[in-house]
Coordinates of C-alpha atoms in Angstrom, one line a residue:
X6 CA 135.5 -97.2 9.8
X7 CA 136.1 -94.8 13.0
X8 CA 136.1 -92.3 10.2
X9 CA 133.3 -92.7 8.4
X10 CA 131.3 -92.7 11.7
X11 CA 132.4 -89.5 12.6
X12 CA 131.7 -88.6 8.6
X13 CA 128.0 -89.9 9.5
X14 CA 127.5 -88.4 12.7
X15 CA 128.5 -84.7 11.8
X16 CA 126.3 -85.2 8.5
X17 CA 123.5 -85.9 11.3
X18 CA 124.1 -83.0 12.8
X19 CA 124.5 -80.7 10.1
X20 CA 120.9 -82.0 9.4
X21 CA 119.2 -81.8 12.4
X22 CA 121.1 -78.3 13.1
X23 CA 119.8 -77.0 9.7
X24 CA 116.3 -78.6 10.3
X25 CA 116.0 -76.5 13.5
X26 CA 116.8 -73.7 11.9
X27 CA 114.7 -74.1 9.3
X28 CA 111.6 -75.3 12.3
X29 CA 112.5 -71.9 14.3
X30 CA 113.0 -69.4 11.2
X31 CA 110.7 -66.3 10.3
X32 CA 108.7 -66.2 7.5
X33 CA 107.9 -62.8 5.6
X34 CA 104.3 -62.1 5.1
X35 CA 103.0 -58.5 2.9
X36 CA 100.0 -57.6 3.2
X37 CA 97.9 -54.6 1.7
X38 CA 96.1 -51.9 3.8
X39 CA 94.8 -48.8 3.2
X40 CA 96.6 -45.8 4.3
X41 CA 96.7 -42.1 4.7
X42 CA 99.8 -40.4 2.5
X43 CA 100.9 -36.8 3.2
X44 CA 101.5 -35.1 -0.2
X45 CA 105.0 -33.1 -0.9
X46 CA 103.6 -29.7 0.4
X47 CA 100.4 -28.2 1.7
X48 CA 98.2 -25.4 0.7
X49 CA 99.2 -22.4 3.0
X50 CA 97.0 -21.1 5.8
X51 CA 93.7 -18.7 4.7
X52 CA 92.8 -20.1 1.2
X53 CA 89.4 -21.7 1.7
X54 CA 87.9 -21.7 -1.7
X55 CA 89.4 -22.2 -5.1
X56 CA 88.9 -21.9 -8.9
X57 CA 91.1 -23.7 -11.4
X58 CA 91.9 -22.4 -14.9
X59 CA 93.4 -24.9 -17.7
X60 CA 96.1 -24.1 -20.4
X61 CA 96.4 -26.0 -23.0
X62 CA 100.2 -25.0 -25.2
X63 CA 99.8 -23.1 -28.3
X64 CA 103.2 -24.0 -29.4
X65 CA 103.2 -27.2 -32.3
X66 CA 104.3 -30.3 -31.0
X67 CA 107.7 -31.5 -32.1
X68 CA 109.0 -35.0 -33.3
X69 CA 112.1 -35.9 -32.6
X70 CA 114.2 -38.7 -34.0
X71 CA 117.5 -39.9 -32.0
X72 CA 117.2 -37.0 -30.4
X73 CA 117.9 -34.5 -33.7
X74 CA 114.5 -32.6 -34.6
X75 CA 112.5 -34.3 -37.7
X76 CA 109.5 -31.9 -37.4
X77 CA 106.3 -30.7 -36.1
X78 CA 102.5 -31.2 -35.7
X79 CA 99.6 -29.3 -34.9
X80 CA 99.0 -28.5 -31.4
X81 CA 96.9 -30.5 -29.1
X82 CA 93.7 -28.8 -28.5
X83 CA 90.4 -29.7 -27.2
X84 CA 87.8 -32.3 -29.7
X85 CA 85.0 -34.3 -29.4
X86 CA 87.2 -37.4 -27.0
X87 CA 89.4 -34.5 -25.1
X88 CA 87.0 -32.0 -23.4
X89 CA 87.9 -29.4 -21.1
X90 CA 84.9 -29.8 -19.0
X91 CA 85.8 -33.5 -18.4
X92 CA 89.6 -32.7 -17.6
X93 CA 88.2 -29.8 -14.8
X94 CA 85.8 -32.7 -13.4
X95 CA 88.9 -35.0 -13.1
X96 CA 90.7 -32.3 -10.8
X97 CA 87.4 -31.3 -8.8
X98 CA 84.9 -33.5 -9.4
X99 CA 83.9 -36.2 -6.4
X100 CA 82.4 -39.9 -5.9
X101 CA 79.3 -38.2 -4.7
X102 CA 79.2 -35.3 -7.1
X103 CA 77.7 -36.2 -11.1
X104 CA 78.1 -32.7 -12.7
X105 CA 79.7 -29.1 -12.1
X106 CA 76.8 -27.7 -11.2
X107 CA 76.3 -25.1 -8.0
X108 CA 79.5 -23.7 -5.7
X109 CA 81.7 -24.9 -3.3
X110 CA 82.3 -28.5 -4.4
X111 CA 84.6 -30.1 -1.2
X112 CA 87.6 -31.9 -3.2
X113 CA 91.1 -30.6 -2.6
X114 CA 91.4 -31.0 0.7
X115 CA 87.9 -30.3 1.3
X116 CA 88.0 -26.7 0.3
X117 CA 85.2 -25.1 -1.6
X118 CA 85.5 -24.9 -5.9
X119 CA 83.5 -22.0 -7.4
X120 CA 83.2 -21.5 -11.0
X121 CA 83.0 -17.5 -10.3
X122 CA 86.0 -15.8 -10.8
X123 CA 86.2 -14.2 -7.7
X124 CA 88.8 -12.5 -6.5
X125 CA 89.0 -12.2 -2.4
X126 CA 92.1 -13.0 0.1
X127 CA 90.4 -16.1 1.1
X128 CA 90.9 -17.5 -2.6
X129 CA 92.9 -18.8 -5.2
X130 CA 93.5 -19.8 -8.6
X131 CA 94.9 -23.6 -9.0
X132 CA 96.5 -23.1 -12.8
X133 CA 97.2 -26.1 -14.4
X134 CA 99.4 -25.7 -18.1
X135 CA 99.7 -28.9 -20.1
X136 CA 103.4 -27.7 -22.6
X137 CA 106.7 -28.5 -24.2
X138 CA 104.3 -31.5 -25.7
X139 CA 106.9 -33.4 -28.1
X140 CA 106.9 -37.2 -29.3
X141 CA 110.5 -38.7 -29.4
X142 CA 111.9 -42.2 -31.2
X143 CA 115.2 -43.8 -30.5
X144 CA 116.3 -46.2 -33.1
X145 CA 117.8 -49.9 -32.0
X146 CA 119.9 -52.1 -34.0
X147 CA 120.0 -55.9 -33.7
X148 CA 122.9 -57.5 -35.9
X149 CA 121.4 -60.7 -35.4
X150 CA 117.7 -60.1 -37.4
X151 CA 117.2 -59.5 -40.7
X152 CA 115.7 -56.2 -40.2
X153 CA 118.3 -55.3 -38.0
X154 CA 117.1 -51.4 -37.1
X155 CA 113.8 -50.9 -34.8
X156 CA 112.7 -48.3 -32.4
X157 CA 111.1 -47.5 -29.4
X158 CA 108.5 -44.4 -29.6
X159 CA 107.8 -42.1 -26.7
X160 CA 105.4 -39.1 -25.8
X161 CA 106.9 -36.3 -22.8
X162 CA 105.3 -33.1 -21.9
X163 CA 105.3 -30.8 -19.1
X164 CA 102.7 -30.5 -16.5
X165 CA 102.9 -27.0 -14.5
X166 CA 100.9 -26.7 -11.5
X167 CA 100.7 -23.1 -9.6
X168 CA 98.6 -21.7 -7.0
X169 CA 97.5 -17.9 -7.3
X170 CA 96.5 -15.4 -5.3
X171 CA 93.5 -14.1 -6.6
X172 CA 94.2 -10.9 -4.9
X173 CA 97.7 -10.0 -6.1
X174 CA 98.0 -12.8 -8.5
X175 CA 101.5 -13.6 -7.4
X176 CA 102.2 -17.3 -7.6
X177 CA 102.0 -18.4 -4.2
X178 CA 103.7 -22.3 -5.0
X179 CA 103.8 -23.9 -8.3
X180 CA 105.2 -27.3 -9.1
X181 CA 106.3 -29.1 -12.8
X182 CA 105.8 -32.5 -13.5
X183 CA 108.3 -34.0 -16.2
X184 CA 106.7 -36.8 -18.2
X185 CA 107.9 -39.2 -20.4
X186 CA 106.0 -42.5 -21.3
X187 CA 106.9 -44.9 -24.0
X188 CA 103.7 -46.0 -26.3
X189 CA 102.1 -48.8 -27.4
X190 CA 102.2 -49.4 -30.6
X191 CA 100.0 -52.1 -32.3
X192 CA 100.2 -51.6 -35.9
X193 CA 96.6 -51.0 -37.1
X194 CA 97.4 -48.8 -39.9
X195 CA 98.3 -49.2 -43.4
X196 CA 102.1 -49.4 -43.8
X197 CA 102.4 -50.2 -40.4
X198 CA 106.7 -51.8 -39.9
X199 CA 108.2 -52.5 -36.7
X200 CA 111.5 -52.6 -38.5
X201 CA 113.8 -51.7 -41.1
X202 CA 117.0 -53.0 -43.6
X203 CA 118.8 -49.4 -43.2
X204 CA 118.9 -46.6 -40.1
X205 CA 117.4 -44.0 -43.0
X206 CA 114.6 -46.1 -43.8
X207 CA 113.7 -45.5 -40.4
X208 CA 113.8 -42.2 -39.8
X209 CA 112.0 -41.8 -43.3
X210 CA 109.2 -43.9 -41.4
X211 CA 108.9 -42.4 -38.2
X212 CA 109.3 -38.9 -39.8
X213 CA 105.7 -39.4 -41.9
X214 CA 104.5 -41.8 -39.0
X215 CA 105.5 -41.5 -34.9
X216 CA 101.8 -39.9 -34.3
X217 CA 100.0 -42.6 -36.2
X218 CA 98.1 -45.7 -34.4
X219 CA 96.4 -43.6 -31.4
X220 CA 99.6 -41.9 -30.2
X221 CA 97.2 -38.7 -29.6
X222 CA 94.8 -40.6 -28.0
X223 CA 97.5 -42.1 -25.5
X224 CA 98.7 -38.8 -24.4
X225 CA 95.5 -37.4 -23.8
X226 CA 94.5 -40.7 -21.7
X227 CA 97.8 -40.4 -20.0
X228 CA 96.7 -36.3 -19.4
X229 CA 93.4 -37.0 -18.1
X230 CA 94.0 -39.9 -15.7
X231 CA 97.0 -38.6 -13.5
X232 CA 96.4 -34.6 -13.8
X233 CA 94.2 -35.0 -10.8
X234 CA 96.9 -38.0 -9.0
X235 CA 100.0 -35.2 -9.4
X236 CA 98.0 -32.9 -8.0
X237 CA 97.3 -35.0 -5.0
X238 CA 100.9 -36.5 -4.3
X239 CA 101.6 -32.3 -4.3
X240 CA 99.2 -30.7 -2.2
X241 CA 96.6 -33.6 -1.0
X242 CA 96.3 -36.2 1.6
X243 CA 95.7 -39.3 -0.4
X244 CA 94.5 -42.7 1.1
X245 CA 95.3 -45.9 -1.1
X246 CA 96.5 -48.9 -0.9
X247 CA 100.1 -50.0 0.1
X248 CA 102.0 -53.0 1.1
X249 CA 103.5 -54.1 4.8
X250 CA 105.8 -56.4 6.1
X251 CA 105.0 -58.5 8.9
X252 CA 106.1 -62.0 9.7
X253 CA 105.5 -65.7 11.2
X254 CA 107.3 -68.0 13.0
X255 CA 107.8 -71.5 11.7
X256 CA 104.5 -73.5 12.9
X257 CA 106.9 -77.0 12.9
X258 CA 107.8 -75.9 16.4
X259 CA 105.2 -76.2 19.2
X260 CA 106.2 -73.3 21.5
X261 CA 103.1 -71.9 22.2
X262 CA 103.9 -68.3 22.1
X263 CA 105.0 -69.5 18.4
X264 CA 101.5 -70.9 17.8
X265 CA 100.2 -67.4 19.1
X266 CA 102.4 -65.2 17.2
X267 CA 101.1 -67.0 14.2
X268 CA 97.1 -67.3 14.9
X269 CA 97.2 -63.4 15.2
X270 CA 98.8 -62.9 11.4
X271 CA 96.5 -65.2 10.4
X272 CA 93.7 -63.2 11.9
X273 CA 95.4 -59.8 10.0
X274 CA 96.1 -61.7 7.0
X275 CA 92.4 -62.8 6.7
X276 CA 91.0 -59.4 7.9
X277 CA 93.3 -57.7 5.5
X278 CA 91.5 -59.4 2.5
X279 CA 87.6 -59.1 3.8
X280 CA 87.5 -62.5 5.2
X281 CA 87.2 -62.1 8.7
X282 CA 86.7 -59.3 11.7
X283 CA 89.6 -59.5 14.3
X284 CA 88.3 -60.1 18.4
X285 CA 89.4 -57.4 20.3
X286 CA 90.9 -58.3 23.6
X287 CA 89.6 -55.3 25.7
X288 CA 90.9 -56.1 28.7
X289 CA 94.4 -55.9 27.6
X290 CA 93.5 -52.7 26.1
X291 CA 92.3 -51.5 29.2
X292 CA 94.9 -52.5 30.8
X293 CA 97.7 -50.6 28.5
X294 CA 96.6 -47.4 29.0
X295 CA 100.1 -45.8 29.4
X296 CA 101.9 -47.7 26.3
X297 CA 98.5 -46.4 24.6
X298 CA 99.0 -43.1 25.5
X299 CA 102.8 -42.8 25.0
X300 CA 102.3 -44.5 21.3
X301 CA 99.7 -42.0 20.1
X302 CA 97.4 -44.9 19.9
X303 CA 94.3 -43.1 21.6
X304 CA 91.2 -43.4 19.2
X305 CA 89.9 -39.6 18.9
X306 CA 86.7 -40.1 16.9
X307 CA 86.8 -36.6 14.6
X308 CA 84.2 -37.8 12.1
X309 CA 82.2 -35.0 12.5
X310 CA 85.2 -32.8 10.8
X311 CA 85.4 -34.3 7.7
X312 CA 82.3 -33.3 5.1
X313 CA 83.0 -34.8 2.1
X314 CA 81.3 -38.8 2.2
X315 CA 84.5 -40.3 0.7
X316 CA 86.8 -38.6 3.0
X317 CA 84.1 -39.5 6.4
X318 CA 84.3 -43.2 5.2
X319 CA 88.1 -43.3 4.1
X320 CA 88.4 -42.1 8.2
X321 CA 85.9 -44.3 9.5
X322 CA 88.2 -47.2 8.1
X323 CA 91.5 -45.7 9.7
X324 CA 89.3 -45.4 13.4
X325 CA 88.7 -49.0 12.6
X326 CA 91.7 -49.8 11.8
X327 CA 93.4 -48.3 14.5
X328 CA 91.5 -50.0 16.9
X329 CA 92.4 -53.8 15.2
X330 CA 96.6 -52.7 15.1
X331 CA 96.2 -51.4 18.6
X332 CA 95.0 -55.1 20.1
X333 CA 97.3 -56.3 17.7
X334 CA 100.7 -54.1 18.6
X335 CA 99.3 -54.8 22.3
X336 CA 99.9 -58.9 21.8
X337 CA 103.0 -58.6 19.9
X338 CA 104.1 -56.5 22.9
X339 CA 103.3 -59.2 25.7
X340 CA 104.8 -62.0 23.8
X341 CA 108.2 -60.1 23.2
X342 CA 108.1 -59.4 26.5
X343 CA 108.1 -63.9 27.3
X344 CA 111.1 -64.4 24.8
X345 CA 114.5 -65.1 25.5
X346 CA 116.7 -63.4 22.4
X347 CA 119.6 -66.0 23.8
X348 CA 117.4 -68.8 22.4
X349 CA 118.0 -69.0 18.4
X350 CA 114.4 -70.2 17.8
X351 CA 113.2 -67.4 20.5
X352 CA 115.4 -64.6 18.9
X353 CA 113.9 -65.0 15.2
X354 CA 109.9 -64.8 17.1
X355 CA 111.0 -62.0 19.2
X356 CA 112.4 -60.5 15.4
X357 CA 108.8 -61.1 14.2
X358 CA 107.3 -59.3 17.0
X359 CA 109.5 -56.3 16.6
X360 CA 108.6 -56.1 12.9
X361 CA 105.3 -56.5 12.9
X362 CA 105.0 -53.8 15.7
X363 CA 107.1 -51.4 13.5
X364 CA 104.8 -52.0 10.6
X365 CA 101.7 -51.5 12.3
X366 CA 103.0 -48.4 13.6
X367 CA 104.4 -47.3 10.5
X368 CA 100.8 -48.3 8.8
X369 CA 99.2 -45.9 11.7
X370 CA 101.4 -42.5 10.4
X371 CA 103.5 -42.9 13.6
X372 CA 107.0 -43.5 12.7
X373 CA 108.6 -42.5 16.0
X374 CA 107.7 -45.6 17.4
X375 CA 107.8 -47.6 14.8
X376 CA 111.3 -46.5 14.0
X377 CA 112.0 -47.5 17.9
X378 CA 110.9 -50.8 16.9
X379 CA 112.7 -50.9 14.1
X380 CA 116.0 -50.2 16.3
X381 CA 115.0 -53.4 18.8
X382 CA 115.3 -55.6 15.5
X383 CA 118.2 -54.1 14.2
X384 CA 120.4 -54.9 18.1
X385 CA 119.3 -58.4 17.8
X386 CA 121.4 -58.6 14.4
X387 CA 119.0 -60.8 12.8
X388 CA 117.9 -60.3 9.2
X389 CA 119.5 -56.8 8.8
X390 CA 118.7 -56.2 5.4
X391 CA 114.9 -56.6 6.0
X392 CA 115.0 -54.5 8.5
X393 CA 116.5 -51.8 6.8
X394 CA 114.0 -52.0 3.5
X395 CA 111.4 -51.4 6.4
X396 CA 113.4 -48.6 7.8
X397 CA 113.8 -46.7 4.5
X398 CA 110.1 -47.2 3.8
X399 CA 109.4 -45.9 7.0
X400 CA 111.5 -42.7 6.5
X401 CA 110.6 -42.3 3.1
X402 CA 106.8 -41.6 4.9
X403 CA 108.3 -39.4 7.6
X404 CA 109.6 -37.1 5.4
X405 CA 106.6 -36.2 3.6
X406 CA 104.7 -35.8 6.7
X407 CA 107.7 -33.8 8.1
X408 CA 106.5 -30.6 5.4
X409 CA 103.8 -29.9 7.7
X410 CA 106.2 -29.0 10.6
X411 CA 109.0 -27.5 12.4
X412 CA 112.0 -28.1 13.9
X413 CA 110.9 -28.7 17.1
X414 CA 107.7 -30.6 15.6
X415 CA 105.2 -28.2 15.8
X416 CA 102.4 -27.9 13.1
X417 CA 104.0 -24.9 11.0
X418 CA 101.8 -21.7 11.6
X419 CA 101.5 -21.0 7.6
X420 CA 100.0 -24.6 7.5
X421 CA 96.2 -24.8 6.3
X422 CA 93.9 -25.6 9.4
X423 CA 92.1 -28.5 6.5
X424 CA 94.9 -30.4 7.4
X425 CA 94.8 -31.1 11.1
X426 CA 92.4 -33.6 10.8
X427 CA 94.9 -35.7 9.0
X428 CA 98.0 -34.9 11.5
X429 CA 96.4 -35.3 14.2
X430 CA 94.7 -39.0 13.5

């Protein structure tokens, strides 16, 4: 009997132990902003106006079957649904601007697109070549169907990207793109099989058919909608939408720096979908003014810099958004600063705090001092492998902003004076 009380009364406490736990654990919140990316390189110092020329490859397009060659097909060329004029509007055309018409368009990087074919040191040629087009099939068999041999049909080609001097026409950078995207196929044609008795029956098939069913017209979607994204992720600051990590305490416990923690999520989280506008607490802003300063967190307003209206609103969001993370960063601050990390339930709020102040300084392009924060979370052991899926996130942005400078983290001199608007947010 002795025994079984005993039984009982560690049951109890394995239950009220676990239900503590449970009361005074984190819980992981994403949530999507808007954000400034650095692009892979930068357009070097004294180019300030630009043409672009488009090559489409002369060579035929060739079919391969399980990787052995099964034959060719006419070159891709422009038509009535794949027109060159729409591909150059897709690299330089902007929200605000309908046609191709007049000079100095503001679009990569707000430089100035001409259509004259100038040639001066202050210009250069963006040449874009679409080649190596080829469609590809791989052939699968099933032993369990009845038409045990099907296939999976692909499309790859190489986009080349290089920027010339007008001048001397040496190739100042140039960057390939490698694609390869498997196709949808739906089966609206005559004939149509999605599988076979024998291996040759299929490669008899997708000999006579792997273009058929709007292959063409999927590689030439796939042409037009990204020519202008590569570009971007190479040489452009993009702003679009990515996810952060930030976190909650459990609400089942009353602590009221719990209850606070959690309100001011809730405020982000509603703010982050349109919901709601977050109160600023200016007096603890006022008050912060050195952990402002030393945080890069000083709002510089630089609007009048930025000329194209997507790019002025795009940075009227960020000053806005700087301002909400800054009262925000400021509160996770104060309550970190009222935990005890020898208190379980304490240690997994002061965890939040940490990570949600690394986030929001990783969401503000500053990852020296989110990556500080991210080393507070780390020493209180807690959740490790969240914290390091933030870290690499973090890093993996600090690298691409880490082109623009030097070793001792200076702007690089050869850098394009377009982009200080961008570092220096």
């Amino acid at each position: 009997m002795k025994r079984k009380i005993t039984i009982l009364l560690v049951s109890l406490f394995f239950v009220s132990f676990n239900m503590k736990m449970a009361a005074q654990s984190y819980k992981s919140q994403v949530l999507s902003f808007y954000n400034y990316a650095f692009p892979e390189n930068y357009i070097p110092a004294g180019y300030y106006s630009y043409g672009v020329k488009l090559h489409l490859s002369p060579d035929l397009i060739t079919v391969f079957i399980d990787g052995e060659k099964k034959g060719t097909r006419p070159p891709l060329s422009y038509n009535e649904f794949f027109k060159e004029k729409d591909l150059l509007r897709s690299i330089i055309g902007t929200d605000t601007e309908p046609d191709l018409k007049g000079h100095h368009i503001p679009t990569i990087m707000e430089l100035g697109y001409t259509q004259r074919d100038a040639e001066s040191k202050d210009h250069f040629i963006l040449d874009v070549s679409i080649k190596n087009i080829a469609y590809t099939a791989n052939i699968k068999e099933t032993t369990t169907n009845e038409l045990p041999f099907s296939y999976e049909i692909f499309y790859r080609y190489d986009a080349v990207y290089k920027i010339i001097n007008s001048l001397s026409k040496e190739v100042v950078m140039e960057k390939s793109f490698n694609v390869k995207e498997q196709t949808n196929v739906s089966g609206s044609f005559e004939g149509f099989k999605v599988a076979g008795k024998t291996r040759g029956e299929m490669v008899n098939y997708l000999t006579a058919n792997i273009d058929r069913d709007l292959l063409y017209n999927q590689l030439v979607k796939n042409i037009q909608q990204n020519t202008r994204v590569r570009l971007v992720s190479w040489v452009d600051i993009e702003y679009y939408q990515d996810s952060y990590y930030f976190s909650r305490i459990s609400k089942e416990d009353k602590n009221p720096i719990f209850l606070k923690l959690n309100q001011d999520v809730d405020v982000l989280e509603q703010w982050s979908k349109g919901k709601a506008e977050p109160i600023l607490d200016d007096a603890l802003i006022a008050s912060n003014g050195e952990f402002i300063e030393k945080n890069s967190l000083v709002i510089k307003d630089e609007s009048k810099r930025f000329q194209d209206e997507t790019r002025l609103k795009n940075y009227e969001n960020f000053l806005n958004k700087k301002k909400v993370f800054t009262d925000f960063i400021l509160k996770m601050n104060q309550y970190s600063k009222e935990l005890d990390e020898k208190d379980k339930g304490q240690k997994a709020a002061l965890w939040a705090c940490y990570i949600n102040i690394a986030s929001s300084f990783e969401l503000l392009n500053n990852p020296k001092s989110s990556l500080e924060y991210i080393q507070k979370a780390y020493a209180l052991k807690y959740q490790e492998g969240k914290v390091r899926s933030i870290e690499e996130g973090v890093k993996a942005r600090e690298a691409k902003r880490n082109a623009f400078f030097d070793a001792a983290g200076e702007i690089k001199k050869d850098v394009n004076s377009q982009y200080f608007k961008y570092l220096t947010l």
